[in-house]
Short mmCIF file of C-alpha atoms (C1' of nucleotides) in Angstrom, two decimals:
data_model
loop_
_atom_site.label_atom_id
_atom_site.label_comp_id
_atom_site.label_asym_id
_atom_site.label_seq_id
_atom_site.Cartn_x
_atom_site.Cartn_y
_atom_site.Cartn_z
CA MET A 198 0.05 -7.32 -2.46
CA SER A 199 -0.78 -10.69 -1.07
CA ARG A 200 -1.42 -9.37 2.43
CA ALA A 201 -5.00 -8.88 3.47
CA SER A 202 -4.34 -5.29 4.53
CA ASP A 203 -3.18 -4.56 0.99
CA ARG A 204 -6.27 -6.17 -0.45
CA ALA A 205 -8.38 -4.01 1.83
CA TYR A 206 -6.41 -0.90 0.85
CA GLU A 207 -6.67 -1.58 -2.87
CA GLY A 208 -10.31 -2.52 -2.56
CA ILE A 209 -11.44 0.52 -0.63
CA ARG A 210 -9.28 2.85 -2.67
CA GLY A 211 -10.66 1.39 -5.87
CA MET A 212 -14.24 1.82 -4.70
CA ILE A 213 -13.54 5.45 -3.84
CA ILE A 214 -11.70 6.29 -7.06
CA SER A 215 -14.24 4.57 -9.28
CA GLY A 216 -16.99 6.50 -7.57
CA GLU A 217 -18.73 3.39 -6.29
CA LEU A 218 -18.35 4.97 -2.87
CA PRO A 219 -19.28 8.62 -3.45
CA ALA A 220 -17.89 11.56 -1.50
CA GLY A 221 -19.37 11.67 1.97
CA ALA A 222 -20.29 7.99 2.09
CA PRO A 223 -19.87 6.43 5.54
CA LEU A 224 -17.15 3.79 5.82
CA GLY A 225 -18.08 1.28 8.49
CA GLU A 226 -15.26 -1.10 9.30
CA GLU A 227 -17.46 -4.18 9.47
CA ALA A 228 -19.14 -3.49 6.12
CA LEU A 229 -15.80 -2.87 4.41
CA ALA A 230 -14.38 -6.02 5.95
CA ASP A 231 -17.23 -8.04 4.48
CA SER A 232 -16.98 -6.42 1.08
CA CYS A 233 -13.21 -7.02 0.91
CA GLY A 234 -13.36 -10.52 2.31
CA VAL A 235 -11.03 -9.79 5.24
CA SER A 236 -11.45 -9.06 8.93
CA ARG A 237 -11.67 -5.63 10.55
CA THR A 238 -8.00 -5.51 11.55
CA PRO A 239 -6.56 -5.04 8.03
CA VAL A 240 -9.48 -2.75 7.17
CA ARG A 241 -8.53 -0.47 10.05
CA GLU A 242 -4.97 -0.33 8.79
CA ALA A 243 -6.15 0.46 5.26
CA LEU A 244 -8.41 3.23 6.56
CA ARG A 245 -5.52 4.86 8.40
CA ARG A 246 -3.41 4.81 5.25
CA LEU A 247 -6.22 6.30 3.21
CA GLU A 248 -6.77 8.90 5.89
CA ALA A 249 -3.09 9.88 5.70
CA GLU A 250 -3.55 10.26 1.94
CA MET A 251 -6.66 12.33 2.64
CA LEU A 252 -8.93 10.11 0.61
CA VAL A 253 -10.78 9.37 3.83
CA ARG A 254 -11.77 11.68 6.65
CA ARG A 255 -12.62 10.84 10.23
CA THR A 256 -14.97 12.74 12.49
CA GLU A 257 -13.83 13.55 16.00
CA SER A 258 -15.75 10.50 17.13
CA GLN A 259 -13.57 8.40 14.85
CA ARG A 260 -16.12 7.50 12.23
CA SER A 261 -14.73 7.37 8.71
CA PHE A 262 -16.20 8.86 5.54
CA VAL A 263 -15.10 9.24 1.95
CA ALA A 264 -13.41 12.64 1.82
CA ASP A 265 -15.36 15.32 0.09
CA TRP A 266 -13.37 18.19 -1.39
CA SER A 267 -14.46 21.77 -1.76
CA LEU A 268 -13.24 23.67 -4.80
CA ASP A 269 -11.10 25.79 -2.46
CA GLU A 270 -9.37 22.71 -1.11
CA ILE A 271 -8.82 21.39 -4.61
CA GLU A 272 -7.28 24.71 -5.64
CA ASP A 273 -5.09 24.47 -2.57
CA VAL A 274 -3.88 21.04 -3.66
CA PHE A 275 -3.18 22.18 -7.21
CA GLU A 276 -1.25 25.18 -5.93
CA LEU A 277 0.98 22.94 -3.84
CA ARG A 278 1.35 20.41 -6.63
CA ALA A 279 2.36 23.19 -9.00
CA MET A 280 5.09 24.25 -6.60
CA LEU A 281 6.34 20.76 -5.79
CA GLU A 282 6.22 19.41 -9.33
CA GLY A 283 7.92 22.58 -10.53
CA HIS A 284 10.65 21.90 -8.02
CA ALA A 285 10.83 18.29 -9.19
CA ALA A 286 11.18 19.44 -12.80
CA ARG A 287 14.01 21.79 -11.82
CA ARG A 288 15.91 19.03 -10.08
CA ALA A 289 15.15 16.63 -12.92
CA ALA A 290 16.58 19.06 -15.49
CA GLU A 291 19.75 19.44 -13.45
CA ARG A 292 20.19 15.66 -13.26
CA MET A 293 18.88 14.68 -16.69
CA ASP A 294 20.61 11.91 -18.64
CA GLN A 295 20.15 10.57 -22.17
CA ALA A 296 18.45 7.35 -21.12
CA THR A 297 15.75 9.11 -19.13
CA LEU A 298 15.32 11.75 -21.80
CA GLY A 299 14.69 8.96 -24.29
CA LYS A 300 12.11 7.33 -22.07
CA LEU A 301 10.38 10.67 -21.55
CA ARG A 302 10.23 11.28 -25.29
CA GLU A 303 8.87 7.83 -25.86
CA SER A 304 6.27 8.31 -23.16
CA ASN A 305 5.09 11.60 -24.62
CA GLU A 306 4.90 10.03 -28.07
CA ARG A 307 2.53 7.43 -26.66
CA ILE A 308 0.46 10.29 -25.22
CA GLY A 309 0.42 11.89 -28.65
CA THR A 310 -0.79 8.68 -30.22
CA ALA A 311 -3.48 8.23 -27.60
CA ILE A 312 -5.07 11.60 -28.31
CA SER A 313 -4.55 11.74 -32.07
CA GLY A 314 -7.31 9.33 -33.06
CA GLN A 315 -10.87 10.24 -33.88
CA GLU A 316 -11.93 9.34 -30.35
CA PRO A 317 -9.10 10.14 -27.87
CA ASP A 318 -8.13 7.23 -25.61
CA ILE A 319 -8.36 8.92 -22.21
CA ASP A 320 -7.16 5.95 -20.18
CA ALA A 321 -4.02 5.69 -22.33
CA PHE A 322 -3.57 9.44 -21.97
CA LEU A 323 -3.78 9.22 -18.17
CA GLU A 324 -1.44 6.26 -18.04
CA GLY A 325 1.10 8.02 -20.26
CA ASN A 326 0.82 11.11 -18.09
CA ARG A 327 1.39 9.09 -14.96
CA ILE A 328 4.52 7.53 -16.43
CA PHE A 329 5.82 10.86 -17.71
CA HIS A 330 5.48 12.56 -14.34
CA SER A 331 6.83 9.63 -12.40
CA LEU A 332 9.94 9.45 -14.62
CA ILE A 333 10.57 13.09 -13.75
CA LEU A 334 10.05 12.40 -10.07
CA ASP A 335 12.46 9.48 -10.22
CA ILE A 336 15.32 11.41 -11.73
CA ALA A 337 14.67 14.34 -9.38
CA SER A 338 16.16 11.96 -6.78
CA SER A 339 14.39 13.26 -3.71
CA PRO A 340 12.55 10.50 -1.89
CA ARG A 341 10.99 13.02 0.45
CA LEU A 342 9.63 15.03 -2.45
CA THR A 343 8.24 11.86 -3.95
CA SER A 344 6.53 11.06 -0.70
CA LEU A 345 5.02 14.56 -0.37
CA LEU A 346 3.70 14.49 -3.92
CA GLY A 347 2.35 11.02 -3.33
CA SER A 348 -0.13 12.47 -0.88
CA LEU A 349 -1.21 15.16 -3.35
CA ILE A 350 -1.49 13.43 -6.71
CA GLU A 351 -4.06 10.84 -7.69
CA GLN A 352 -7.06 12.80 -6.54
CA PRO A 353 -10.02 10.68 -7.56
CA VAL A 354 -12.00 13.78 -8.34
CA VAL A 355 -9.35 14.88 -10.83
CA TRP A 356 -9.05 11.44 -12.35
CA ARG A 357 -12.76 11.27 -12.99
CA THR A 358 -13.04 14.70 -14.54
CA ALA A 359 -10.08 14.10 -16.84
CA HIS A 360 -12.66 12.25 -18.92
CA HIS A 361 -14.35 15.60 -19.52
CA TYR A 362 -11.22 17.26 -20.88
CA GLY A 363 -11.72 18.61 -24.36
CA ARG A 364 -9.47 17.88 -27.33
CA GLU A 365 -7.88 21.28 -26.82
CA GLU A 366 -6.74 20.57 -23.26
CA LEU A 367 -5.34 17.19 -24.22
CA ARG A 368 -3.38 18.64 -27.13
CA ARG A 369 -2.09 21.52 -25.04
CA SER A 370 -0.95 19.14 -22.32
CA HIS A 371 0.96 17.15 -24.94
CA ARG A 372 2.62 20.32 -26.30
CA GLU A 373 3.62 21.45 -22.81
CA HIS A 374 5.31 18.12 -22.27
CA ASP A 375 7.28 18.70 -25.44
CA GLU A 376 8.41 22.06 -24.18
CA LEU A 377 9.43 20.43 -20.93
CA LEU A 378 11.53 18.00 -22.96
CA ALA A 379 13.30 20.92 -24.59
CA ALA A 380 14.11 22.37 -21.18
CA PHE A 381 15.36 18.99 -20.00
CA ALA A 382 17.54 18.55 -23.10
CA ARG A 383 19.20 21.87 -22.26
CA ARG A 384 19.36 21.03 -18.55
CA ASP A 385 17.73 24.36 -17.83
CA GLY A 386 16.20 23.92 -14.36
CA GLY A 387 14.59 27.34 -14.16
CA TRP A 388 12.88 26.89 -17.49
CA ALA A 389 11.64 23.42 -16.60
CA ASP A 390 10.30 24.74 -13.31
CA SER A 391 8.35 27.51 -15.02
CA ILE A 392 6.81 25.23 -17.63
CA MET A 393 5.83 22.60 -15.11
CA THR A 394 4.33 25.15 -12.73
CA GLY A 395 2.27 26.62 -15.51
CA HIS A 396 1.33 23.15 -16.74
CA ILE A 397 -0.20 22.23 -13.39
CA ARG A 398 -1.87 25.58 -12.83
CA ARG A 399 -3.47 25.35 -16.25
CA ALA A 400 -4.66 21.86 -15.40
CA PHE A 401 -6.40 23.31 -12.37
CA HIS A 402 -8.31 25.85 -14.41
CA ALA A 403 -9.28 23.21 -16.94
CA TYR A 404 -10.55 21.16 -14.05
CA ALA A 405 -12.36 24.07 -12.42
CA ASP A 406 -14.11 25.00 -15.66
CA ALA A 407 -15.21 21.43 -16.28
CA HIS A 408 -16.30 21.13 -12.66
CA ARG A 409 -18.38 24.30 -12.70
CA GLY A 410 -20.17 22.99 -15.76
CA LEU A 411 -20.79 19.73 -13.94
CA SER A 412 -21.58 21.04 -10.50
CA SER A 413 -25.35 21.19 -10.89
CA ILE A 414 -25.40 17.62 -12.19
CA ASP A 415 -23.22 16.49 -9.31
CA ARG A 416 -25.44 18.12 -6.77
CA THR A 417 -28.56 16.54 -8.25
CA ARG A 418 -26.84 13.17 -8.25
CA GLN A 419 -25.84 13.57 -4.61
CA ARG A 420 -29.39 14.50 -3.63
CA ALA A 421 -30.68 11.44 -5.44
CA LYS A 422 -28.37 9.20 -3.41
CA ALA A 423 -29.26 10.83 -0.07
CA MET B 69 -5.11 11.42 24.66
CA SER B 70 -7.10 8.93 26.67
CA ARG B 71 -6.95 6.26 24.00
CA ALA B 72 -4.33 3.57 24.30
CA SER B 73 -3.15 4.10 20.74
CA ASP B 74 -2.39 7.73 21.62
CA ARG B 75 -0.49 6.68 24.71
CA ALA B 76 1.54 4.30 22.56
CA TYR B 77 2.16 7.01 19.97
CA GLU B 78 3.26 9.59 22.53
CA GLY B 79 5.34 7.06 24.35
CA ILE B 80 7.25 5.73 21.37
CA ARG B 81 7.64 9.18 19.85
CA GLY B 82 8.98 10.50 23.15
CA MET B 83 11.50 7.69 23.43
CA ILE B 84 12.71 8.39 19.89
CA ILE B 85 12.95 12.16 20.26
CA SER B 86 14.65 11.99 23.64
CA GLY B 87 17.20 9.62 22.18
CA GLU B 88 16.31 6.82 24.56
CA LEU B 89 15.73 4.81 21.41
CA PRO B 90 18.69 5.72 19.15
CA ALA B 91 18.60 5.78 15.38
CA GLY B 92 18.56 2.27 14.00
CA ALA B 93 17.16 0.66 17.14
CA PRO B 94 14.75 -2.20 16.43
CA LEU B 95 11.13 -1.60 17.39
CA GLY B 96 9.50 -4.90 18.30
CA GLU B 97 5.77 -4.60 18.76
CA GLU B 98 5.64 -6.80 21.84
CA ALA B 99 8.43 -4.95 23.62
CA LEU B 100 6.87 -1.57 22.88
CA ALA B 101 3.49 -2.84 24.04
CA ASP B 102 5.00 -3.84 27.37
CA SER B 103 6.89 -0.60 27.81
CA CYS B 104 3.78 1.47 27.06
CA GLY B 105 1.44 -0.69 29.10
CA VAL B 106 -0.90 -1.45 26.19
CA SER B 107 -1.44 -4.38 23.84
CA ARG B 108 0.09 -4.83 20.42
CA THR B 109 -2.95 -3.50 18.53
CA PRO B 110 -2.55 0.18 19.51
CA VAL B 111 1.23 -0.14 19.18
CA ARG B 112 0.80 -1.23 15.58
CA GLU B 113 -1.36 1.80 14.91
CA ALA B 114 1.19 4.11 16.52
CA LEU B 115 4.01 2.60 14.45
CA ARG B 116 2.09 3.21 11.23
CA ARG B 117 1.58 6.86 12.20
CA LEU B 118 5.25 7.26 13.06
CA GLU B 119 6.19 5.57 9.81
CA ALA B 120 4.05 8.07 7.88
CA GLU B 121 5.93 10.85 9.71
CA MET B 122 9.16 9.10 8.75
CA LEU B 123 10.33 8.80 12.32
CA VAL B 124 10.17 5.04 11.88
CA ARG B 125 11.24 2.93 8.94
CA ARG B 126 10.16 -0.58 8.02
CA THR B 127 12.18 -3.15 6.17
CA GLU B 128 10.54 -4.99 3.31
CA SER B 129 9.87 -7.78 5.76
CA GLN B 130 7.84 -5.35 7.88
CA ARG B 131 10.19 -5.01 10.80
CA SER B 132 10.32 -1.52 12.29
CA PHE B 133 13.37 0.52 13.27
CA VAL B 134 14.01 4.05 14.46
CA ALA B 135 14.69 6.01 11.28
CA ASP B 136 18.25 7.06 10.76
CA TRP B 137 18.95 9.99 8.47
CA SER B 138 21.90 10.59 6.24
CA LEU B 139 23.11 14.16 5.86
CA ASP B 140 21.88 14.06 2.26
CA GLU B 141 18.39 13.16 3.37
CA ILE B 142 18.43 15.88 5.99
CA GLU B 143 19.50 18.41 3.38
CA ASP B 144 16.66 17.17 1.21
CA VAL B 145 14.20 17.78 4.03
CA PHE B 146 15.54 21.27 4.70
CA GLU B 147 15.33 22.14 1.02
CA LEU B 148 11.68 21.15 0.92
CA ARG B 149 10.95 22.89 4.21
CA ALA B 150 12.57 26.05 2.88
CA MET B 151 10.28 25.99 -0.12
CA LEU B 152 7.11 25.11 1.76
CA GLU B 153 7.68 27.48 4.67
CA GLY B 154 8.58 30.20 2.20
CA HIS B 155 5.27 29.57 0.50
CA ALA B 156 3.52 29.65 3.88
CA ALA B 157 5.16 32.99 4.69
CA ARG B 158 4.00 34.41 1.36
CA ARG B 159 0.41 33.37 1.97
CA ALA B 160 0.63 34.56 5.57
CA ALA B 161 1.81 38.00 4.48
CA GLU B 162 -1.07 38.29 2.03
CA ARG B 163 -3.58 37.41 4.75
CA MET B 164 -1.95 39.11 7.74
CA ASP B 165 -4.13 40.87 10.32
CA GLN B 166 -3.31 43.05 13.35
CA ALA B 167 -4.21 40.43 15.93
CA THR B 168 -1.87 37.81 14.47
CA LEU B 169 0.84 40.37 13.90
CA GLY B 170 0.62 41.26 17.59
CA LYS B 171 0.89 37.63 18.63
CA LEU B 172 3.88 37.12 16.32
CA ARG B 173 5.64 40.15 17.83
CA GLU B 174 4.93 38.94 21.32
CA SER B 175 6.22 35.48 20.45
CA ASN B 176 9.46 36.83 19.03
CA GLU B 177 9.92 39.03 22.09
CA ARG B 178 9.75 35.93 24.23
CA ILE B 179 12.40 34.36 21.99
CA GLY B 180 14.53 37.48 22.49
CA THR B 181 14.18 37.20 26.24
CA ALA B 182 15.05 33.51 26.20
CA ILE B 183 18.38 34.07 24.46
CA SER B 184 19.38 37.37 26.08
CA GLY B 185 20.45 35.99 29.46
CA GLN B 186 23.94 34.86 30.38
CA GLU B 187 22.98 31.26 29.69
CA PRO B 188 20.44 31.08 26.78
CA ASP B 189 17.30 29.09 27.59
CA ILE B 190 17.22 26.72 24.61
CA ASP B 191 13.96 25.04 25.51
CA ALA B 192 12.20 28.41 25.70
CA PHE B 193 13.83 29.35 22.40
CA LEU B 194 12.56 26.19 20.72
CA GLU B 195 9.08 26.62 22.17
CA GLY B 196 8.94 30.24 21.01
CA ASN B 197 10.12 29.17 17.58
CA ARG B 198 7.49 26.49 17.38
CA ILE B 199 4.75 29.01 18.25
CA PHE B 200 6.10 31.60 15.82
CA HIS B 201 6.12 29.20 12.90
CA SER B 202 2.77 27.67 13.74
CA LEU B 203 1.13 31.11 13.92
CA ILE B 204 2.37 31.72 10.39
CA LEU B 205 1.12 28.36 9.23
CA ASP B 206 -2.29 29.07 10.77
CA ILE B 207 -2.83 32.35 9.03
CA ALA B 208 -1.52 30.92 5.76
CA SER B 209 -4.86 29.06 5.79
CA SER B 210 -3.87 26.02 3.80
CA PRO B 211 -4.68 22.82 5.68
CA ARG B 212 -2.90 20.79 3.04
CA LEU B 213 0.27 22.83 3.41
CA THR B 214 0.06 22.41 7.16
CA SER B 215 -0.24 18.69 6.73
CA LEU B 216 2.73 18.49 4.34
CA LEU B 217 4.93 20.51 6.66
CA GLY B 218 3.77 18.40 9.56
CA SER B 219 5.61 15.48 8.04
CA LEU B 220 8.79 17.49 7.56
CA ILE B 221 9.21 19.51 10.75
CA GLU B 222 9.97 18.13 14.18
CA GLN B 223 12.95 16.07 13.14
CA PRO B 224 14.34 14.70 16.39
CA VAL B 225 17.83 14.97 15.04
CA VAL B 226 17.35 18.70 14.49
CA TRP B 227 15.72 19.18 17.84
CA ARG B 228 18.64 17.60 19.62
CA THR B 229 21.31 19.55 17.83
CA ALA B 230 19.54 22.86 18.41
CA HIS B 231 21.15 22.61 21.83
CA HIS B 232 24.49 23.04 20.12
CA TYR B 233 23.57 26.28 18.39
CA GLY B 234 25.91 29.09 19.28
CA ARG B 235 24.82 32.51 20.57
CA GLU B 236 25.38 33.88 17.07
CA GLU B 237 22.90 31.53 15.40
CA LEU B 238 20.28 32.16 18.06
CA ARG B 239 20.61 35.93 17.70
CA ARG B 240 20.54 35.75 13.93
CA SER B 241 17.40 33.63 14.00
CA HIS B 242 15.77 36.23 16.24
CA ARG B 243 16.76 39.05 13.88
CA GLU B 244 15.44 37.17 10.85
CA HIS B 245 12.11 36.79 12.60
CA ASP B 246 12.06 40.55 13.08
CA GLU B 247 12.66 41.09 9.40
CA LEU B 248 9.84 38.65 8.67
CA LEU B 249 7.61 40.79 10.89
CA ALA B 250 8.47 43.84 8.81
CA ALA B 251 7.48 41.98 5.63
CA PHE B 252 4.25 40.87 7.26
CA ALA B 253 3.44 44.40 8.43
CA ARG B 254 3.75 45.55 4.81
CA ARG B 255 1.88 42.48 3.52
CA ASP B 256 4.73 41.87 1.11
CA GLY B 257 4.43 38.21 0.21
CA GLY B 258 7.49 38.05 -2.00
CA TRP B 259 9.68 39.58 0.66
CA ALA B 260 8.35 37.27 3.34
CA ASP B 261 8.96 34.28 1.10
CA SER B 262 12.58 35.27 0.48
CA ILE B 263 13.36 35.85 4.13
CA MET B 264 11.76 32.64 5.25
CA THR B 265 13.47 30.58 2.56
CA GLY B 266 16.83 32.02 3.56
CA HIS B 267 16.01 31.55 7.22
CA ILE B 268 15.49 27.83 6.78
CA ARG B 269 18.42 27.33 4.45
CA ARG B 270 20.68 29.09 6.92
CA ALA B 271 19.32 26.85 9.66
CA PHE B 272 20.39 23.86 7.60
CA HIS B 273 23.96 25.06 7.31
CA ALA B 274 24.09 25.84 11.01
CA TYR B 275 22.89 22.31 11.60
CA ALA B 276 25.30 20.77 9.13
CA ASP B 277 28.26 22.61 10.66
CA ALA B 278 27.29 21.57 14.18
CA HIS B 279 26.72 18.03 12.99
CA ARG B 280 30.07 17.71 11.28
CA GLY B 281 31.72 18.89 14.47
CA LEU B 282 29.73 16.37 16.47
CA SER B 283 29.82 13.43 14.15
CA SER B 284 32.76 11.68 15.75
CA ILE B 285 31.17 11.97 19.19
CA ASP B 286 27.88 10.64 17.87
CA ARG B 287 29.55 7.69 16.27
CA THR B 288 31.38 6.88 19.49
CA ARG B 289 28.11 7.11 21.41
CA GLN B 290 26.37 4.83 18.95
CA ARG B 291 29.11 2.27 19.19
CA ALA B 292 28.84 2.36 22.98
CA LYS B 293 25.12 1.54 22.81
CA ALA B 294 25.60 -1.27 20.31
"C1'" DC C 188 37.24 -22.33 5.21
"C1'" DC C 189 33.28 -21.15 2.92
"C1'" DT C 190 28.58 -22.01 1.39
"C1'" DG C 191 24.09 -23.70 1.52
"C1'" DT C 192 20.37 -25.62 4.07
"C1'" DG C 193 17.27 -26.78 7.69
"C1'" DT C 194 15.38 -26.12 12.21
"C1'" DG C 195 13.98 -23.48 16.19
"C1'" DA C 196 12.88 -19.06 18.02
"C1'" DT C 197 11.19 -14.69 17.30
"C1'" DT C 198 8.25 -11.42 15.04
"C1'" DT C 199 4.58 -9.86 12.41
"C1'" DG C 200 -0.29 -10.65 10.17
"C1'" DT C 201 -5.03 -11.79 10.87
"C1'" DA C 202 -9.21 -13.02 13.05
"C1'" DT C 203 -12.26 -12.66 16.73
"C1'" DA C 204 -14.22 -11.69 21.29
"C1'" DC C 205 -15.36 -8.31 24.37
"C1'" DA C 206 -15.45 -3.45 26.28
"C1'" DA C 207 -16.39 1.33 25.71
"C1'" DT C 208 -18.54 4.95 23.45
"C1'" DA C 209 -21.33 7.67 20.38
"C1'" DG C 210 -25.77 8.14 17.90
"C1'" DA C 211 -30.77 7.35 17.27
"C1'" DC C 212 -35.05 7.15 18.95
"C1'" DA C 213 -38.77 6.90 21.88
"C1'" DT C 214 -40.79 8.09 26.16
"C1'" DT C 215 -41.94 11.32 29.70
"C1'" DG C 216 -42.74 15.66 31.70
"C1'" DA C 217 -43.69 20.49 31.31
"C1'" DT D 224 -45.47 21.00 20.96
"C1'" DC D 225 -40.96 21.02 22.65
"C1'" DA D 226 -37.21 19.62 25.40
"C1'" DA D 227 -34.73 16.52 28.35
"C1'" DT D 228 -33.39 12.05 29.40
"C1'" DG D 229 -32.75 7.27 29.36
"C1'" DT D 230 -32.27 3.08 26.81
"C1'" DC D 231 -30.99 0.53 22.93
"C1'" DT D 232 -28.25 -0.18 18.90
"C1'" DA D 233 -24.46 0.38 16.00
"C1'" DT D 234 -19.64 1.35 15.63
"C1'" DT D 235 -15.12 1.79 17.14
"C1'" DG D 236 -11.15 0.56 20.56
"C1'" DT D 237 -8.47 -3.00 22.76
"C1'" DA D 238 -6.78 -7.42 24.00
"C1'" DT D 239 -5.53 -11.93 22.84
"C1'" DA D 240 -5.03 -16.30 20.35
"C1'" DC D 241 -3.32 -18.41 16.54
"C1'" DA D 242 -1.28 -18.57 11.71
"C1'" DA D 243 2.35 -17.23 8.68
"C1'" DA D 244 6.60 -15.42 7.72
"C1'" DT D 245 11.32 -14.31 8.79
"C1'" DC D 246 15.69 -14.39 11.09
"C1'" DA D 247 19.64 -16.51 13.49
"C1'" DC D 248 22.37 -20.06 14.08
"C1'" DA D 249 24.10 -24.55 13.87
"C1'" DC D 250 25.48 -28.18 11.01
"C1'" DA D 251 26.61 -30.83 6.91
"C1'" DG D 252 28.79 -30.91 2.52
"C1'" DG D 253 31.96 -29.17 -0.74
#
DNA sequence: CCTGTGTGATTTGTATACAATAGACATTGA
DNA sequence: TCAATGTCTATTGTATACAAATCACACAGG
């Protein structure tokens, strides 16, 4: 974390995820270097990493831009996530132990608390979700799978729209986690796979619905910036 | 191809795949720069790309080495490939057209020719295989899936041991491709998925068997280099 | 004999200068 | 007016110098 290339990576990534740099924004190396307080060399390295994670795109003439995702591409990502996380859940169920099961239960209880109040705490919900899924990934014990999913999860566009989830979606997500826990407790890999796959696919449709409602706003906003 | 960073990438990658740089060999930036005729800057970029493809590993102190794979890790990779290529085959079947089907048939005929002679032409077999699978990936029309598989296929260790495949494995691979063609012709995604998944899983066991037979030789060879 | 420590050599991280290349824009000619 | 072309600017690619970190090994102390 102390290295300049990490600062550049965190900085640029943060600006993309927060929306400070909107989709399609040009990413000049010099400008980024200034804004991160480092030289171009670590910025270049950060850009390559972000490109590998598909948060950044490069034209054939090597200019970098904030990646801009079509709904088709996003569906594509969710489809793959559904498959891979389903697989992770299957492996996790087969390898489940009491300690991890306890931590998963605890994590989902925190999610329950976060969404039970009058005004749901979305950030706490997202953080709990992150922990829940990463516990599963850990016990699935497949570094390669972890690495593949790493390039698919944490889509900024998804993160941002999670704030538009309704109470219903949040509650349903929490219930699906509970069902997953039941499958884990019984070490039933096939069951866990099915629930997780459905969980992710449902998340896509929740996203798509929210996005369609937002799309006209987004387009206006983008025109205003251009 | 004309850029120095590409020369460095191709050069280092070639040395790893050919075995000139064996698994575990240290990859000093200066030495690589000299051997590729470029400066350290493009070498660094090439190393990061190769690290993302998991052909190169870095210690926590940032020193790079040629990745060395345990059998468990290789099984892990094959398991994921089986799932992802199965998925690709399913999508390909659903989107199949006559032109692609023709190219796939032609490609598998070339594979048949390559292995029908007295002495099978392994390089032609591998090249035909590569084309066959990449045609499927193309028509599957999922850039993200292509990118995920890109980081799993082309394991040097697999490439090298393909030369130890027996006539039986080569013939069986050819037949399985034919069955895949039948599934494609009928646009039966589920069937295509099953065949492809089995095809890859079988390939793993062929590899594992060959590897176990070879392991003592490999270890001797590695000791000789050290 | 083993362990811990310090020093020198090696290696990587970063900044910067310069070269090459792509993009923008204006000028010129039809 | 439109198109082609040349120049000028902005951006990326590469090399290199220097700083920081790490490793290897010798040496002292227990």
